[in-house]
XYZ file of N, CA and C in Angstrom:
603
model
N 143.845 90.344 104.408
C 142.600 89.821 104.435
C 142.465 88.527 103.500
N 141.937 87.344 104.009
C 141.868 86.183 103.246
C 140.643 86.282 102.400
N 140.721 85.491 101.258
C 139.754 85.356 100.277
C 139.260 83.965 100.292
N 137.884 83.675 100.190
C 137.337 82.372 100.163
C 136.532 82.329 98.867
N 136.555 81.246 98.113
C 135.670 81.238 96.808
C 134.646 80.214 97.212
N 133.391 80.485 96.940
C 132.250 79.628 97.179
C 131.419 79.491 95.919
N 130.799 78.491 95.795
C 129.739 78.258 94.686
C 128.489 78.539 95.096
N 127.654 79.410 94.407
C 126.228 79.552 94.754
C 125.491 78.544 94.271
N 124.612 77.834 95.090
C 123.907 76.657 94.504
C 122.907 77.164 93.343
N 122.676 76.258 92.516
C 121.890 76.644 91.328
C 120.489 77.144 91.665
N 119.927 78.049 90.931
C 118.579 78.518 90.993
C 118.046 78.660 89.717
N 116.750 78.460 89.473
C 116.187 78.448 88.154
C 115.572 79.773 87.704
N 115.764 80.242 86.544
C 114.983 81.502 85.994
C 114.071 81.117 85.015
N 112.868 81.378 85.328
C 111.688 80.963 84.448
C 111.572 81.727 83.261
N 111.384 81.066 82.098
C 111.237 81.683 80.837
C 109.958 82.234 80.522
N 108.913 81.770 81.212
C 107.529 82.105 80.975
C 106.909 82.206 82.395
N 106.174 83.263 82.663
C 105.566 83.465 83.879
C 104.140 84.146 83.624
N 103.108 83.473 84.249
C 101.780 84.126 84.108
C 101.336 84.663 85.311
N 100.926 86.021 85.241
C 100.395 86.641 86.500
C 98.962 87.214 86.024
N 98.247 87.469 87.066
C 96.957 88.127 86.838
C 97.088 89.631 87.348
N 97.240 90.572 86.408
C 97.362 91.936 86.700
C 96.404 92.465 87.747
N 95.276 92.006 87.879
C 94.218 92.629 88.709
C 94.751 92.317 90.231
N 95.409 91.282 90.500
C 95.778 90.869 91.784
C 97.367 91.002 92.083
N 97.948 91.675 91.144
C 99.517 91.813 91.251
C 99.883 93.251 91.454
N 100.979 93.521 92.146
C 101.351 94.900 92.309
C 102.908 94.856 91.958
N 103.412 95.985 91.271
C 104.765 96.138 91.053
C 105.328 96.986 92.207
N 106.471 96.527 92.897
C 107.155 97.287 93.762
C 108.502 97.721 93.202
N 108.731 98.992 93.076
C 109.998 99.537 92.647
C 110.596 99.993 93.790
N 111.779 99.324 94.185
C 112.549 99.646 95.464
C 113.783 100.608 95.166
N 113.550 101.728 95.914
C 114.775 102.618 96.144
C 115.559 103.030 94.924
N 114.931 103.396 93.718
C 115.626 103.733 92.595
C 115.736 105.227 92.625
N 116.605 105.743 93.667
C 116.773 107.131 93.983
C 118.194 107.467 93.552
N 118.328 108.845 93.280
C 119.624 109.442 92.633
C 120.864 108.923 93.382
N 120.747 108.897 94.747
C 121.858 108.576 95.621
C 122.447 107.152 95.382
N 121.454 106.276 94.904
C 121.877 104.887 94.555
C 122.178 104.578 93.166
N 121.547 105.472 92.281
C 121.574 105.083 90.785
C 122.763 105.977 90.140
N 122.879 107.172 90.584
C 123.812 108.116 89.807
C 125.268 107.765 90.193
N 126.117 107.972 89.292
C 127.446 107.484 89.526
C 127.953 108.520 90.706
N 127.698 109.649 90.739
C 128.094 110.708 91.655
C 127.310 110.706 92.864
N 126.234 109.675 93.033
C 125.376 109.674 94.205
C 126.191 109.416 95.582
N 125.400 109.533 96.695
C 126.221 109.417 97.906
C 126.461 107.933 98.002
N 125.698 107.007 97.596
C 125.971 105.581 97.764
C 125.740 104.870 96.448
N 126.409 104.958 95.485
C 126.087 104.499 94.185
C 126.182 102.847 94.099
N 125.328 102.272 93.549
C 125.218 100.860 93.257
C 125.600 100.497 91.922
N 126.723 99.674 91.771
C 127.074 99.404 90.420
C 125.944 98.517 89.656
N 125.762 99.092 88.398
C 124.735 98.535 87.716
C 123.307 98.998 87.853
N 123.074 99.906 88.901
C 121.809 100.378 88.992
C 121.238 101.211 87.923
N 122.109 102.035 87.394
C 121.876 102.825 86.271
C 121.422 102.067 84.906
N 122.078 100.895 84.837
C 121.878 99.928 83.779
C 120.370 99.311 83.918
N 119.842 99.205 84.981
C 118.641 98.701 85.196
C 117.403 99.530 84.965
N 117.706 100.893 84.798
C 116.634 101.877 84.577
C 115.829 101.609 83.528
N 116.356 101.378 82.229
C 115.520 101.102 81.097
C 114.578 99.876 81.220
N 115.143 98.785 81.794
C 114.431 97.624 82.141
C 113.251 97.874 83.011
N 113.589 98.546 84.153
C 112.528 98.843 85.118
C 111.504 99.845 84.405
N 111.975 100.661 83.585
C 110.952 101.597 82.893
C 110.042 100.731 82.061
N 110.669 99.677 81.405
C 109.781 98.758 80.520
C 108.705 97.882 81.399
N 109.099 97.622 82.622
C 108.210 96.995 83.577
C 107.175 97.935 83.969
N 107.506 99.202 84.134
C 106.486 100.205 84.645
C 105.545 100.475 83.413
N 106.119 100.592 82.206
C 105.117 100.824 81.086
C 104.094 99.753 80.905
N 104.673 98.518 81.048
C 103.791 97.247 80.940
C 102.829 97.178 82.121
N 103.231 97.431 83.352
C 102.213 97.400 84.462
C 101.170 98.539 84.380
N 101.623 99.683 83.887
C 100.676 100.761 83.659
C 99.650 100.381 82.553
N 100.040 99.746 81.549
C 99.184 99.260 80.328
C 98.231 98.324 80.986
N 98.612 97.495 81.727
C 97.888 96.463 82.434
C 97.067 96.878 83.453
N 97.107 98.146 83.907
C 96.361 98.750 84.974
C 96.625 98.025 86.270
N 97.932 97.575 86.471
C 98.286 96.997 87.674
C 98.618 98.149 88.700
N 98.593 97.726 89.920
C 98.995 98.610 91.104
C 100.382 98.745 91.008
N 100.878 99.991 90.926
C 102.328 100.358 90.993
C 102.725 101.088 92.189
N 103.748 100.653 92.946
C 104.115 101.277 94.195
C 105.598 101.345 94.275
N 106.196 102.297 95.029
C 107.507 102.510 95.121
C 107.845 102.439 96.672
N 109.077 102.082 96.856
C 109.667 102.427 98.218
C 110.667 103.577 97.985
N 110.911 104.404 99.004
C 111.878 105.482 98.963
C 112.578 105.465 100.294
N 113.822 104.993 100.205
C 114.590 105.029 101.445
C 114.743 106.497 101.809
N 114.539 106.750 103.094
C 114.397 108.131 103.739
C 115.053 108.145 105.031
N 115.997 109.158 105.135
C 116.771 109.336 106.421
C 116.798 110.799 106.703
N 116.731 111.075 108.053
C 116.834 112.483 108.520
C 117.941 112.674 109.417
N 118.138 113.860 109.847
C 119.370 114.088 110.766
C 119.372 113.208 111.880
N 120.460 112.733 112.120
C 120.727 111.801 113.420
C 120.307 110.283 113.255
N 119.957 110.009 111.975
C 119.492 108.541 111.714
C 120.699 107.770 111.917
N 120.549 106.700 112.730
C 121.581 105.752 113.050
C 122.202 104.901 111.849
N 121.329 104.927 110.851
C 121.765 104.108 109.689
C 123.001 104.821 109.039
N 123.128 106.104 109.197
C 124.221 106.812 108.705
C 125.610 106.364 109.381
N 125.492 105.770 110.458
C 126.713 105.304 111.184
C 127.211 104.020 110.315
N 126.332 103.333 109.673
C 126.612 102.129 108.890
C 127.097 102.518 107.540
N 126.303 103.336 106.830
C 126.479 103.508 105.374
C 127.027 104.997 105.004
N 127.086 105.852 106.036
C 127.414 107.146 105.684
C 126.136 107.982 105.353
N 126.299 109.166 105.226
C 125.039 110.058 104.779
C 124.526 109.650 103.436
N 123.167 109.475 103.369
C 122.583 109.146 102.047
C 121.137 109.303 102.026
N 120.489 109.452 101.008
C 119.055 109.703 100.802
C 118.426 110.510 101.943
N 119.140 111.695 102.109
C 118.744 112.499 103.246
C 117.319 113.148 102.747
N 116.258 113.127 103.545
C 114.975 113.712 103.141
C 115.008 115.021 102.570
N 114.580 115.162 101.438
C 114.369 116.632 100.702
C 115.407 116.925 99.819
N 116.569 116.074 99.826
C 117.826 116.531 99.024
C 117.538 115.910 97.645
N 118.206 116.302 96.624
C 118.089 115.841 95.313
C 118.480 114.316 95.179
N 119.457 113.809 96.060
C 119.809 112.457 96.012
C 118.708 111.556 96.598
N 117.637 112.013 97.247
C 116.516 111.356 97.796
C 115.527 111.069 96.840
N 115.435 111.850 95.764
C 114.345 111.759 94.867
C 114.545 110.495 93.888
N 113.474 110.015 93.524
C 113.441 108.909 92.443
C 113.958 109.414 91.080
N 114.747 108.646 90.434
C 115.223 109.133 89.203
C 114.128 109.480 88.149
N 114.440 110.452 87.320
C 113.235 111.088 86.515
C 112.727 109.875 85.608
N 113.602 108.990 84.985
C 112.983 108.088 84.139
C 111.955 107.117 84.618
N 111.972 107.017 86.008
C 111.140 106.100 86.704
C 110.123 106.850 87.528
N 109.987 108.086 87.512
C 109.176 109.020 88.255
C 107.718 108.405 88.480
N 107.255 108.348 89.733
C 105.965 107.885 89.905
C 104.877 108.784 89.330
N 103.779 108.035 88.745
C 102.600 108.778 88.457
C 101.879 109.334 89.445
N 100.965 110.310 89.097
C 100.087 110.839 90.315
C 99.328 110.002 91.137
N 98.703 108.904 90.405
C 97.974 107.931 91.131
C 98.726 106.731 91.614
N 100.080 106.791 91.642
C 100.823 105.627 92.141
C 101.345 105.937 93.614
N 101.606 104.881 94.337
C 101.883 105.056 95.763
C 103.375 104.954 96.039
N 103.835 105.914 96.836
C 105.188 106.002 97.389
C 105.206 105.878 98.667
N 105.987 104.864 99.223
C 106.272 104.601 100.698
C 107.496 104.964 101.088
N 107.689 105.926 101.952
C 108.909 106.324 102.550
C 109.285 105.316 103.731
N 110.576 104.830 103.671
C 110.869 103.751 104.724
C 112.296 104.202 105.314
N 112.183 103.934 106.688
C 113.518 104.278 107.319
C 114.435 103.135 107.555
N 114.050 101.952 107.175
C 114.902 100.830 107.345
C 114.853 100.066 105.963
N 115.515 98.787 105.874
C 115.628 98.065 104.608
C 114.259 97.445 104.148
N 113.508 97.077 105.168
C 112.192 96.449 104.758
C 111.088 97.536 104.419
N 110.540 97.501 103.191
C 109.528 98.306 102.671
C 108.215 98.229 103.422
N 108.008 97.232 104.250
C 106.770 96.917 105.012
C 106.942 97.583 106.363
N 108.056 97.705 106.898
C 108.377 98.130 108.194
C 107.958 99.578 108.376
N 107.045 99.819 109.284
C 106.644 101.340 109.520
C 105.943 101.902 108.437
N 105.384 101.247 107.431
C 104.893 101.971 106.316
C 103.228 101.426 106.078
N 102.697 101.970 105.033
C 101.394 101.506 104.673
C 101.294 100.603 103.700
N 102.443 99.931 103.275
C 102.493 99.165 102.138
C 101.580 97.891 102.198
N 101.659 97.172 103.250
C 100.716 96.151 103.390
C 99.237 96.382 103.384
N 98.823 97.431 104.077
C 97.584 97.842 103.938
C 97.230 98.181 102.602
N 97.930 98.904 101.833
C 97.719 99.272 100.427
C 97.364 98.005 99.580
N 98.184 96.989 99.942
C 98.122 95.779 98.936
C 96.856 94.942 99.457
N 96.794 94.837 100.713
C 95.651 93.893 101.218
C 94.203 94.639 100.919
N 94.240 95.924 100.973
C 92.830 96.599 100.837
C 92.544 96.472 99.257
N 93.456 96.102 98.362
C 93.141 95.965 96.983
C 93.057 94.478 96.606
N 93.283 93.559 97.611
C 93.273 92.167 97.301
C 94.394 91.618 96.511
N 95.529 92.263 96.625
C 96.682 91.757 95.983
C 97.238 90.648 96.676
N 97.587 89.585 95.823
C 98.230 88.491 96.423
C 99.581 88.080 95.840
N 100.138 88.891 94.740
C 101.420 88.644 94.180
C 102.015 90.045 93.934
N 103.497 89.940 94.234
C 104.172 91.293 94.076
C 105.387 91.018 93.139
N 105.584 91.839 92.276
C 106.788 91.796 91.393
C 107.687 92.822 92.044
N 108.958 92.386 92.496
C 109.773 93.333 93.345
C 111.045 93.526 92.461
N 111.353 94.811 92.247
C 112.606 95.108 91.436
C 113.364 96.400 92.141
N 114.460 96.720 91.611
C 115.172 97.809 92.111
C 116.445 97.507 92.690
N 116.740 98.245 93.791
C 118.183 98.049 94.288
C 117.975 98.296 95.903
N 118.881 97.687 96.688
C 119.959 96.824 96.487
C 119.377 95.382 96.673
N 119.878 94.426 95.766
C 119.244 93.109 95.630
C 119.275 92.409 96.918
N 120.426 92.406 97.729
C 120.523 91.674 98.900
C 120.140 92.457 100.087
N 119.744 93.713 99.940
C 119.498 94.578 101.060
C 118.003 94.841 101.063
N 117.682 96.060 100.543
C 116.322 96.618 100.580
C 115.313 95.791 99.661
N 115.847 95.313 98.712
C 114.868 94.438 97.769
C 114.679 93.164 98.471
N 115.806 92.543 98.957
C 115.653 91.329 99.580
C 114.722 91.340 100.809
N 114.933 92.330 101.606
C 114.086 92.350 102.972
C 112.785 92.721 102.595
N 112.475 93.455 101.516
C 110.999 93.867 101.230
C 110.449 92.553 100.679
N 111.166 91.895 99.828
C 110.546 90.652 99.255
C 110.261 89.680 100.314
N 111.209 89.490 101.292
C 111.120 88.517 102.382
C 109.965 88.794 103.189
N 109.821 90.066 103.461
C 108.755 90.666 104.300
C 107.335 90.365 103.606
N 107.307 90.500 102.371
C 106.180 90.145 101.489
C 105.685 88.753 101.591
N 106.810 87.870 101.612
C 106.595 86.418 101.559
C 106.237 85.986 102.945
N 106.727 86.644 103.987
C 106.256 86.266 105.354
C 104.865 86.582 105.520
N 104.307 87.432 104.855
C 102.887 87.840 104.828
C 102.102 87.029 103.850
N 102.761 86.102 103.278
C 102.079 85.139 102.367
C 101.653 85.764 100.932
N 102.435 86.826 100.522
C 102.339 87.256 99.191
C 103.120 86.363 98.298
N 102.852 86.030 97.064
C 103.703 85.503 96.152
C 104.724 86.488 95.604
N 105.950 86.029 95.481
C 107.069 87.080 95.112
C 107.517 86.668 93.780
N 107.719 87.701 92.894
C 108.385 87.554 91.584
C 109.408 88.447 91.469
N 110.690 88.029 91.095
C 111.764 88.943 90.957
C 112.192 88.781 89.438
N 112.143 89.996 88.708
C 112.916 90.084 87.403
C 114.284 90.215 87.565
N 115.122 89.247 87.345
C 116.516 89.289 87.805
C 117.331 90.368 87.089
N 116.909 90.733 85.897
C 117.611 91.767 85.153
C 117.168 93.185 85.509
N 116.352 93.265 86.544
C 115.762 94.543 86.844
C 116.226 94.685 88.403
N 117.310 94.037 88.765
C 117.852 94.273 90.055
C 119.372 94.482 89.946
N 119.825 95.221 90.993
C 121.308 95.523 91.042
C 121.883 95.310 92.432
N 123.153 95.060 92.636
C 123.762 94.938 93.897
C 125.221 95.559 93.980
N 125.651 95.531 95.169
C 126.980 96.172 95.366
C 128.175 95.205 94.769
N 127.889 93.986 94.696
C 128.781 93.074 94.011
C 128.107 91.882 93.558
N 128.801 91.013 92.811
C 128.221 89.844 92.132
C 127.798 88.793 93.210
N 128.545 88.609 94.123
C 128.368 87.604 95.231
C 127.024 88.012 95.840
N 126.849 89.189 96.245
C 125.588 89.686 96.848
C 124.343 89.463 95.948
N 124.575 89.639 94.776
C 123.420 89.575 93.833
C 122.922 88.204 93.655
N 123.865 87.254 93.415
C 123.625 85.849 93.278
C 123.072 85.177 94.651
N 123.621 85.438 95.711
C 123.306 85.099 96.931
C 121.856 85.483 97.356
N 121.563 86.679 97.037
C 120.072 87.117 97.338
C 119.109 86.326 96.531
N 119.469 86.105 95.256
C 118.560 85.388 94.323
C 118.337 83.911 94.832
N 119.511 83.287 95.140
C 119.451 81.848 95.776
C 118.620 81.904 96.883
N 118.630 82.918 97.827
C 117.923 82.972 99.106
C 116.440 83.119 98.903
N 116.228 84.141 97.976
C 114.725 84.373 97.568
C 114.088 83.078 97.128
N 114.675 82.302 95.990
C 114.237 81.112 95.562
C 114.147 80.075 96.658
N 115.159 79.858 97.463
C 115.279 78.794 98.470
C 114.261 79.013 99.706
N 114.337 80.282 100.360
C 113.664 80.387 101.490
C 112.089 80.767 101.351
N 111.875 81.473 100.431
C 110.295 81.759 100.210
C 109.785 81.540 98.833
N 110.469 80.628 98.180
C 109.839 80.143 96.907
C 109.530 81.236 95.846
N 110.397 82.245 95.849
C 110.270 83.307 94.864
C 110.364 82.741 93.390
N 109.510 83.402 92.510
C 109.730 83.051 91.044
C 110.852 83.994 90.435
N 111.768 83.507 89.980
C 112.859 84.291 89.389
C 112.610 84.210 87.736
N 112.550 85.405 87.245
C 112.359 85.435 85.812
C 113.022 86.688 85.239
N 112.663 87.156 84.033
C 113.135 88.279 83.411
C 112.187 89.289 83.079
N 112.653 90.640 82.858
C 111.616 91.557 82.377
C 110.945 91.062 81.041
N 111.674 90.465 80.070
C 111.102 90.021 78.893
C 110.040 89.009 79.070
N 110.318 88.167 79.966
C 109.313 87.142 80.311
C 108.050 87.563 80.802
N 108.100 88.708 81.506
C 106.857 89.455 82.060
C 106.253 90.339 80.984
N 107.117 91.224 80.576
C 106.516 92.335 79.768
C 106.554 92.203 78.266
N 107.264 90.988 77.945
C 107.342 90.705 76.401
C 108.672 91.382 75.793
N 108.883 91.171 74.588
C 109.989 91.698 73.939
C 111.290 90.789 74.161
N 112.554 91.472 73.707
C 113.675 90.665 73.880
C 114.348 90.863 75.389
């Protein structure tokens, strides 16, 4: 196997970001045991490390009375995606559940999705539009797969996209940086940090 080294074009991480909580939603993508736990079916390096930071975003969003939503990757027997990734996040199994530290509140919205895009075949767009949301903060895993396609789908629908880069994880470093470059370049996503949004260090 040959190896090629490439440089990721530069992208900017904003140190200060202003959002209006009334018209902003937090989308937590696929923070499920199979992806987060070391012994999960499809563990993502670094996903567990993002849990405290995503929790901080959640606490902040809840304090701001922001709309909080989750996507939950969901597969059932015979799902063709298992031919690509192997068996993972099977409906009703412990690995399918969102990790306890990020558990949704009773009034928060969880959208089960069958593919990478959180808008595909779900009620996410309706939930956002019916509340007048124009900005989405997208965090979770995997940066270049479900996070990226959900964020891209939001942008295609003309939502403004914000990525807290330290609340994202990927299978490898190349995927992580290339996803951020694509988000900034293709749909003018704002790249920032949890601290810039929620305060603190």
